[in-house]
Amino acid sequence: MILVLNFGSQFAHLIARRVRDLGVKAEIVPFDTPAQEIAKLKPAGLILSGGPASVLEKGSPRPDKEIFTLGIPILGICYGHQVLAQMLGGKVEKGRTREFGKEALLLGDKRGLFSGLSRRQIVWFSHGDQVITLPSGFQRTAATASCPNAAFADRKRSLFGIQFHPEVTHTANGPRMLKNFLFAACKAKKNWRIASVAKDIVGQIKREVGDQHVVVGISGGVDSLVAATLIHRAIGNRLHAVFVDTGLLRQGEVAQVSGYLRRHGFKKLHVVDASRAFLSRLKGVIDPEQKRKIIGHAFIGAFEKAIRTELRRYPIAYLAQGTIYPDRIESASTSGVAAKIKSHHNLALPEKLGFQILEPLKDLYKDEVRRVGLSLGLPRELLFRHPFPGPGLAIRIVGEVTAKRLRIAREADAVFLAELHAAREYEKIWMAFAALLPVKTTGVMGDARTYEYAIALRAVDSVDTMSADWHKIPAPLLERISSAIVNKVRGVNRVFYDITQKPPATMEYE
Ligand code: XMP
């Protein structure tokens, strides 16, 4: 396994994913994890991530200095490269010219990290500080025009520093450099393959659960579906699935997901229609965080009720959740610095119910969850749906949620997504949806004046969820989507396309 020490970089996840893509398990841990704990995990190598701080600032993050005495190969990236240099006796200064973006890198040493690469490489920089003097025992291995020590190494001790980011796609040969680190320096083994990951998870569930019963909440989304399928493989009909229909899901989703589960042998599936209760609790509520709280509580209420009534007869010992790796890492805040923008993780079911927790996907990234799903035979059209927030359409209707607004938002969304599918644009987009804006504007249809709601279309591309760019939907397709929505959805006479990036906007409207 490779451990990534997170110094607050928005790319820490990307580093871990790249390592896993190369077939080696990677985990992210806080930058100040004690060396003793690290040693216990027996990693084949450590990667020090980048981060927003400067090593020249007082109090900026440092790892436990004992990590350098463990004899484990280390790769420092960007801030991690500067930390490595400074802590081992080198010198870092503010660079005269700040390097941001793509740069030409000239390799001075084509061994180690750069083995098999040609002398000139294009790499991606994003930091102002520079290593001016190398620690003793280190040699410069690459430079750019304005950054003489862009990379350095002590090959004897297998310590490497690179000022640029090998994990982003702009560094064309980044994967090759990481591969050299993993297999030549760390001697890591390829042991991370999706089909065997799925098999291992099923085996673990069998061992852990034994002959007890498990309840799982089906949200309609991808993660809970894959989690439920894995558990069903392991324990069959001792799995009880509760699908609370909040009335806030995308069009057709309840029927599609529950139909699939029924056809695939889920004998204990309980679909609870709570849509009326959700709607009446949301009446008059306009504050987004208030909506989230109400929905969270209503969900727990409906779920608990199903357990107390329909599932009362069964000896249930475990509650399964579709928690994935980024959920855990974000709530543990491995970098220690994160402002609360929205309360994303809405559910606090576990403690209340007194069950043990089963989280079969807790070590996987989203794309790995999808690949596990494919290896289990789940259909692409279920697995490759875009992310959907827990509070559902309620945070895609700005202001009060009413039955009429729900119908409009749901229908407009369905038309939008159908057009994207028909044009083969859907799978190119990270997340797309229609939101209802609570403004009415004038229009003309037939010969009559209309005064109706406006729909905002949002389609974004993102790597790490923290930032996103608007997806460039071709204009003719946008035009088709706009007319389809206005023609097919009663109550809409205007369509906007949202071209704000995140930040400053968020992906969702609330
Ligand atoms: P934002 O709007 O913060 O969205 O840019 C980033 C990602 O998070 C999802 N999201 C949520 N997911 N409960 C959830 O389960 C929430 O309250 C929530 N708010 C946003 C959003 O769909 C996107 O994928």
XYZ file of C-alpha atoms and ligand atoms in Angstrom:
534
model
C 0.000 0.000 0.000
C 1.028 3.622 -0.613
C 0.168 6.305 1.937
C -0.527 9.841 0.762
C 0.148 12.416 3.490
C -2.341 15.179 2.854
C -1.066 18.726 3.279
C -4.392 20.191 2.158
C -4.008 19.811 -1.586
C -7.140 19.685 -3.663
C -5.252 17.022 -5.635
C -4.582 14.583 -2.760
C -7.485 12.413 -3.933
C -6.183 12.525 -7.449
C -2.785 11.208 -6.325
C -4.445 8.269 -4.555
C -6.586 7.528 -7.587
C -3.650 7.591 -9.979
C -1.788 5.147 -7.744
C -4.811 2.819 -7.634
C -5.185 3.097 -11.408
C -1.661 1.696 -11.584
C -2.848 -1.325 -9.589
C -1.593 -0.407 -6.102
C -3.793 0.365 -3.115
C -3.457 3.948 -1.828
C -4.854 5.617 1.290
C -4.901 9.263 2.321
C -3.872 10.148 5.882
C -3.438 13.478 7.689
C -0.049 15.136 7.189
C 0.828 14.841 10.891
C 0.118 11.104 11.293
C 2.795 9.883 13.754
C 5.672 7.935 12.175
C 4.942 5.003 14.486
C 1.401 4.706 13.150
C 2.688 4.953 9.601
C 5.213 2.194 10.261
C 2.443 -0.054 11.612
C 0.573 0.198 8.315
C 3.696 -1.084 6.521
C 3.357 1.096 3.414
C 5.617 0.400 0.442
C 6.040 4.147 -0.023
C 4.920 7.588 1.125
C 3.801 10.494 -1.017
C 3.792 13.980 0.500
C 1.031 15.891 -1.275
C 0.968 19.516 -2.303
C -0.844 22.101 -0.234
C -1.843 25.768 -0.168
C 0.625 26.834 2.579
C 4.207 28.035 2.219
C 7.005 26.327 4.174
C 8.287 29.872 4.779
C 5.243 30.714 6.923
C 5.433 30.109 10.635
C 3.223 27.231 11.735
C 2.767 25.780 8.240
C 2.153 22.007 8.306
C 5.050 19.565 8.801
C 5.078 15.761 8.954
C 6.560 13.857 11.901
C 10.319 14.165 11.205
C 10.799 10.509 12.114
C 9.183 9.495 8.806
C 12.555 10.175 7.187
C 14.211 7.527 9.354
C 11.765 4.694 8.586
C 13.658 3.611 5.464
C 10.456 3.905 3.379
C 10.772 5.532 -0.083
C 9.253 9.036 -0.166
C 8.048 11.218 -3.012
C 7.375 14.892 -2.204
C 5.128 16.772 -4.617
C 5.024 20.599 -4.773
C 4.588 21.687 -1.122
C 5.700 18.152 -0.188
C 8.876 18.686 -2.259
C 9.633 21.888 -0.347
C 8.918 20.250 3.016
C 11.253 17.407 2.128
C 14.044 19.807 1.132
C 13.642 22.074 4.137
C 13.332 19.360 6.783
C 16.423 17.534 5.527
C 18.580 20.664 5.645
C 18.032 22.356 2.258
C 16.838 25.913 1.727
C 13.545 27.211 0.297
C 12.859 30.786 -0.835
C 10.135 32.739 -2.554
C 10.716 32.280 -6.282
C 11.550 35.385 -8.309
C 9.067 34.422 -10.967
C 6.072 32.431 -9.843
C 5.420 29.357 -11.935
C 1.811 28.453 -12.526
C 0.565 26.275 -15.349
C 2.358 24.272 -18.003
C 6.160 24.486 -18.187
C 8.916 22.795 -20.137
C 11.056 20.626 -17.891
C 14.569 19.487 -18.854
C 15.662 16.224 -17.319
C 19.226 16.081 -16.033
C 19.032 12.498 -14.822
C 16.997 9.946 -16.706
C 17.123 7.318 -13.999
C 14.856 6.946 -10.997
C 11.516 8.742 -11.468
C 12.370 9.755 -15.006
C 13.478 6.417 -16.334
C 12.245 5.783 -19.884
C 11.340 9.451 -20.591
C 12.733 11.796 -23.225
C 14.801 14.790 -22.084
C 12.129 17.461 -22.515
C 8.838 17.062 -20.664
C 5.745 19.226 -20.287
C 4.687 19.418 -16.642
C 2.230 21.438 -14.544
C 3.283 23.809 -11.765
C 1.240 25.616 -9.133
C 3.468 27.055 -6.432
C 5.413 30.260 -5.776
C 8.231 28.925 -3.548
C 11.412 27.256 -4.786
C 14.084 24.991 -3.394
C 17.321 27.048 -3.587
C 19.806 24.719 -1.888
C 19.499 20.922 -1.855
C 19.985 18.919 1.334
C 23.241 16.952 1.465
C 23.164 13.620 -0.319
C 20.649 14.940 -2.909
C 21.163 15.665 -6.574
C 19.244 17.844 -8.948
C 17.438 15.689 -11.512
C 15.460 18.255 -13.542
C 15.105 22.014 -14.071
C 12.982 24.574 -15.899
C 14.148 27.950 -17.212
C 13.192 29.708 -13.974
C 13.280 26.849 -11.446
C 16.733 25.226 -11.223
C 15.786 22.536 -8.691
C 12.434 21.480 -10.149
C 13.263 17.900 -9.181
C 15.868 16.289 -6.942
C 16.621 12.851 -5.582
C 18.677 10.884 -3.138
C 18.490 7.601 -4.994
C 20.379 5.726 -2.298
C 17.694 6.494 0.262
C 14.890 6.524 -2.345
C 13.829 10.098 -1.516
C 12.447 12.149 -4.408
C 11.140 15.704 -4.696
C 9.308 17.218 -7.636
C 8.056 20.772 -7.687
C 5.357 20.029 -10.312
C 2.223 17.852 -10.168
C 2.497 14.410 -11.816
C -1.108 13.583 -10.824
C -2.853 16.122 -13.089
C -3.492 15.323 -16.728
C -1.540 18.410 -17.896
C 1.629 16.547 -16.912
C 1.539 14.187 -19.866
C 4.012 11.639 -18.471
C 2.867 11.952 -14.849
C 1.563 8.362 -14.750
C 4.937 7.098 -15.989
C 6.762 9.005 -13.218
C 4.389 7.631 -10.563
C 4.808 4.160 -12.031
C 8.586 4.467 -11.728
C 8.186 5.545 -8.109
C 5.788 2.701 -7.266
C 7.479 -0.223 -8.937
C 11.171 0.734 -9.223
C 11.651 2.714 -5.997
C 8.978 1.237 -3.695
C 8.895 -2.273 -5.189
C 5.128 -2.149 -4.724
C 3.007 -5.097 -5.846
C 0.057 -4.862 -8.214
C -2.752 -6.084 -5.995
C -5.602 -3.676 -6.700
C -7.879 -5.180 -9.364
C -11.586 -4.479 -9.463
C -12.875 -8.023 -9.981
C -10.811 -9.297 -7.075
C -11.794 -6.266 -4.978
C -15.485 -7.220 -5.441
C -14.783 -10.841 -4.548
C -12.808 -9.824 -1.462
C -15.608 -7.524 -0.282
C -18.207 -10.292 -0.620
C -15.913 -12.610 1.369
C -15.405 -9.981 4.082
C -19.156 -9.405 4.408
C -19.759 -13.153 4.784
C -17.145 -13.418 7.510
C -18.286 -10.302 9.350
C -22.044 -10.810 9.223
C -22.129 -14.589 9.723
C -25.741 -15.725 9.886
C -27.187 -12.415 11.097
C -29.536 -10.073 9.232
C -28.664 -6.713 7.641
C -30.798 -3.734 6.701
C -29.718 -1.351 3.954
C -31.220 1.960 2.884
C -31.667 2.233 -0.883
C -31.446 5.906 -1.851
C -32.033 5.460 -5.559
C -28.394 6.379 -6.216
C -25.451 4.330 -7.433
C -23.579 3.727 -4.164
C -26.399 2.172 -2.155
C -27.350 0.042 -5.148
C -23.845 -1.392 -5.512
C -23.506 -1.837 -1.731
C -26.833 -3.695 -1.599
C -25.854 -5.923 -4.530
C -22.568 -6.904 -2.855
C -24.314 -7.695 0.423
C -27.038 -9.643 -1.374
C -24.324 -11.736 -3.054
C -22.872 -12.451 0.378
C -25.960 -13.168 2.484
C -28.920 -13.438 0.086
C -32.320 -12.921 1.632
C -30.996 -12.060 5.051
C -30.563 -8.611 3.497
C -33.556 -6.292 3.986
C -33.594 -3.290 1.693
C -35.660 -0.232 2.619
C -36.267 2.254 -0.165
C -37.859 5.451 1.159
C -39.588 7.228 -1.699
C -39.186 10.846 -0.629
C -41.006 12.125 -3.692
C -37.838 14.137 -4.369
C -36.079 11.707 -6.708
C -35.544 11.994 -10.442
C -38.290 10.905 -12.804
C -38.892 7.158 -12.907
C -36.048 6.425 -10.492
C -38.051 4.611 -7.807
C -39.661 2.284 -10.354
C -36.397 1.746 -12.245
C -34.266 0.867 -9.214
C -36.875 -1.140 -7.307
C -37.848 -2.980 -10.509
C -34.233 -3.910 -11.113
C -33.767 -5.202 -7.554
C -36.975 -7.259 -7.664
C -36.005 -8.815 -10.990
C -32.615 -9.694 -9.548
C -33.701 -11.725 -6.594
C -34.147 -9.166 -3.809
C -36.993 -10.859 -1.948
C -36.947 -8.473 0.999
C -37.386 -5.080 -0.601
C -39.661 -2.617 1.186
C -40.595 0.486 -0.766
C -42.049 3.085 1.591
C -44.008 5.879 -0.076
C -43.372 8.885 2.178
C -43.707 11.545 -0.515
C -46.781 13.204 1.042
C -45.115 13.478 4.439
C -41.982 15.058 2.928
C -43.996 17.585 0.971
C -46.104 18.647 3.903
C -43.043 19.074 6.136
C -41.386 21.241 3.486
C -44.401 23.536 3.162
C -43.414 27.193 3.523
C -39.693 26.398 4.016
C -37.288 28.413 1.887
C -33.966 28.217 3.725
C -31.704 25.585 2.089
C -30.078 24.330 5.291
C -33.510 24.118 6.917
C -34.689 22.009 3.966
C -31.724 19.687 4.424
C -32.480 19.266 8.136
C -36.166 18.587 7.587
C -35.453 16.054 4.854
C -32.780 14.348 6.965
C -35.177 13.990 9.905
C -38.117 12.912 7.762
C -35.915 10.288 6.144
C -34.758 8.886 9.464
C -38.370 8.864 10.696
C -39.626 6.892 7.691
C -36.692 4.488 7.842
C -37.100 3.830 11.565
C -40.800 3.291 11.153
C -40.182 0.605 8.521
C -37.749 -1.129 10.878
C -40.179 -0.974 13.804
C -43.107 -2.268 11.752
C -42.391 -4.302 8.621
C -38.958 -5.548 9.732
C -39.819 -6.111 13.399
C -39.775 -9.896 13.092
C -36.171 -10.145 11.901
C -33.044 -10.321 14.063
C -31.274 -7.413 12.372
C -27.774 -6.734 13.655
C -26.252 -4.518 10.960
C -27.135 -1.324 9.180
C -25.400 -1.080 5.805
C -24.556 2.221 4.165
C -23.158 3.151 0.785
C -20.432 5.384 2.272
C -17.540 5.697 -0.165
C -13.937 6.679 0.462
C -14.200 10.423 -0.274
C -17.204 10.684 2.127
C -15.095 9.302 4.963
C -12.060 11.377 4.150
C -14.079 14.573 3.854
C -15.867 14.074 7.144
C -12.587 13.245 8.880
C -11.098 16.356 7.250
C -7.642 14.880 6.667
C -6.159 18.256 5.907
C -7.591 19.921 9.011
C -8.718 23.033 7.132
C -12.107 23.156 5.474
C -14.832 25.773 5.642
C -18.420 24.617 5.949
C -20.246 25.667 2.823
C -23.112 23.176 2.881
C -23.982 20.347 5.216
C -23.681 17.570 2.635
C -23.691 14.546 4.825
C -27.182 14.560 6.041
C -27.741 11.240 7.706
C -26.991 10.352 11.298
C -28.905 7.085 11.320
C -26.426 4.692 12.895
C -26.129 5.725 16.561
C -29.859 6.141 16.997
C -30.747 2.656 15.870
C -28.089 0.802 17.822
C -27.010 -1.404 14.909
C -23.487 -2.245 13.931
C -22.380 -0.507 10.776
C -21.476 -2.232 7.533
C -19.838 -0.082 4.860
C -18.740 -2.352 2.013
C -17.667 0.536 -0.253
C -15.781 2.496 2.363
C -12.401 2.135 0.618
C -13.550 2.854 -2.933
C -13.715 5.905 -5.142
C -16.811 6.596 -7.222
C -15.339 5.317 -10.468
C -14.220 2.163 -8.665
C -17.752 1.701 -7.275
C -19.033 1.853 -10.850
C -16.439 -0.661 -12.013
C -17.331 -2.989 -9.146
C -20.983 -2.594 -10.222
C -20.095 -3.535 -13.807
C -18.162 -6.565 -12.594
C -21.306 -7.648 -10.703
C -23.367 -7.320 -13.883
C -25.308 -4.165 -12.980
C -26.476 -2.253 -16.074
C -24.594 0.819 -17.300
C -27.739 2.950 -17.377
C -28.054 2.535 -13.613
C -24.357 2.755 -12.786
C -23.430 5.741 -14.891
C -26.170 8.049 -13.721
C -24.852 11.415 -12.573
C -24.458 12.152 -8.861
C -27.659 13.149 -7.114
C -27.790 14.912 -3.737
C -29.504 13.361 -0.706
C -32.089 16.175 -0.437
C -32.863 15.584 -4.107
C -35.036 17.923 -6.125
C -35.773 19.994 -3.013
C -32.424 21.801 -3.414
C -32.978 22.120 -7.165
C -36.148 24.117 -6.580
C -35.045 27.497 -5.354
C -37.345 28.626 -2.543
C -40.468 26.802 -1.457
C -41.073 23.235 -2.657
C -44.662 22.628 -3.795
C -46.266 19.738 -5.655
C -46.555 21.836 -8.794
C -42.941 23.011 -8.683
C -41.784 19.446 -8.080
C -43.653 18.221 -11.118
C -42.143 20.984 -13.261
C -38.569 20.483 -12.018
C -38.811 16.706 -12.411
C -40.269 16.838 -15.918
C -37.822 19.497 -17.116
C -34.929 17.466 -15.733
C -36.172 14.316 -17.479
C -36.468 16.138 -20.827
C -32.991 17.634 -20.407
C -31.380 14.283 -19.579
C -33.237 12.463 -22.367
C -31.929 14.985 -24.914
C -28.381 14.628 -23.550
C -28.636 10.840 -23.853
C -30.046 11.052 -27.380
C -27.168 13.318 -28.431
C -24.611 11.050 -26.674
C -23.545 13.978 -24.528
C -24.658 12.566 -21.151
C -21.626 10.389 -20.404
C -19.257 13.240 -21.281
C -20.696 15.312 -18.427
C -19.914 14.913 -14.711
C -23.339 16.120 -13.564
C -26.295 17.703 -15.356
C -29.713 18.710 -14.100
C -32.547 21.196 -14.451
C -33.389 23.557 -11.587
C -36.540 25.586 -11.122
C -36.123 29.300 -10.508
C -39.035 30.816 -8.596
C -39.425 33.768 -10.941
C -42.200 34.205 -13.433
C -41.649 35.972 -16.712
C -43.817 36.838 -19.675
C -43.918 34.762 -22.834
C -46.147 34.132 -25.801
C -47.434 30.738 -26.892
C -49.958 30.255 -29.662
C -51.344 33.743 -29.698
C -51.694 33.982 -25.976
C -49.627 35.644 -23.310
C -48.018 33.314 -20.740
C -46.627 34.114 -17.339
C -44.652 31.109 -16.136
C -41.594 29.771 -14.329
C -38.012 29.739 -15.614
C -35.802 26.658 -15.749
C -32.035 26.827 -15.291
C -29.956 24.092 -16.887
C -26.713 23.188 -15.160
C -24.088 20.835 -16.601
C -20.642 20.699 -15.020
C -17.359 18.882 -15.418
C -15.262 18.188 -12.366
C -12.382 16.040 -11.233
C -12.555 16.409 -7.494
C -15.985 18.014 -6.765
C -14.207 20.959 -5.126
C -14.072 22.859 -8.373
C -15.997 22.583 -11.616
C -16.270 24.110 -15.040
C -19.465 24.491 -17.031
C -19.787 21.906 -19.758
C -19.745 23.321 -23.267
C -22.970 21.820 -24.627
C -23.048 22.520 -28.382
C -25.387 25.423 -29.210
C -27.705 23.463 -31.564
C -28.249 20.889 -28.816
C -28.936 23.624 -26.259
C -31.520 25.053 -28.603
C -33.171 21.647 -29.009
C -33.251 21.154 -25.258
C -34.752 24.595 -24.684
C -37.603 24.060 -27.154
C -38.238 20.537 -25.910
C -38.602 21.775 -22.332
C -40.876 24.688 -23.169
C -42.999 22.511 -25.457
C -43.296 19.493 -23.205
C -43.343 20.867 -19.672
C -46.472 22.729 -18.674
C -45.680 25.795 -16.574
C -42.325 26.789 -18.145
C -41.806 29.503 -20.736
C -38.108 30.316 -20.414
C -34.856 28.341 -20.203
C -31.450 29.593 -19.032
C -28.084 27.876 -19.367
C -25.828 28.380 -16.354
C -22.229 29.203 -17.322
C -20.772 29.908 -13.879
C -17.802 27.985 -12.643
C -17.374 26.530 -9.165
C -16.078 28.493 -7.343
C -17.627 31.068 -7.153
C -20.963 29.260 -7.715
C -21.629 25.812 -6.277
C -22.931 23.005 -8.469
C -26.333 22.821 -6.819
C -28.549 25.888 -6.485
C -28.944 25.667 -2.731
P -22.048 21.674 -4.466
O -23.426 22.205 -4.681
O -21.588 21.790 -3.043
O -22.138 20.118 -4.811
O -21.052 22.258 -5.417
C -21.041 19.230 -4.847
C -21.584 17.807 -4.895
O -22.261 17.522 -3.679
C -23.618 17.172 -3.903
N -24.434 17.757 -2.823
C -25.039 17.040 -1.858
N -25.076 15.704 -1.638
N -26.452 16.063 0.263
C -25.802 15.221 -0.587
O -25.888 14.014 -0.384
C -26.456 17.405 0.106
O -27.048 18.135 0.891
C -25.713 17.923 -1.019
N -25.475 19.183 -1.492
C -24.712 19.053 -2.610
C -23.935 17.742 -5.269
O -24.993 17.033 -5.881
C -22.621 17.580 -5.994
O -22.491 16.266 -6.493
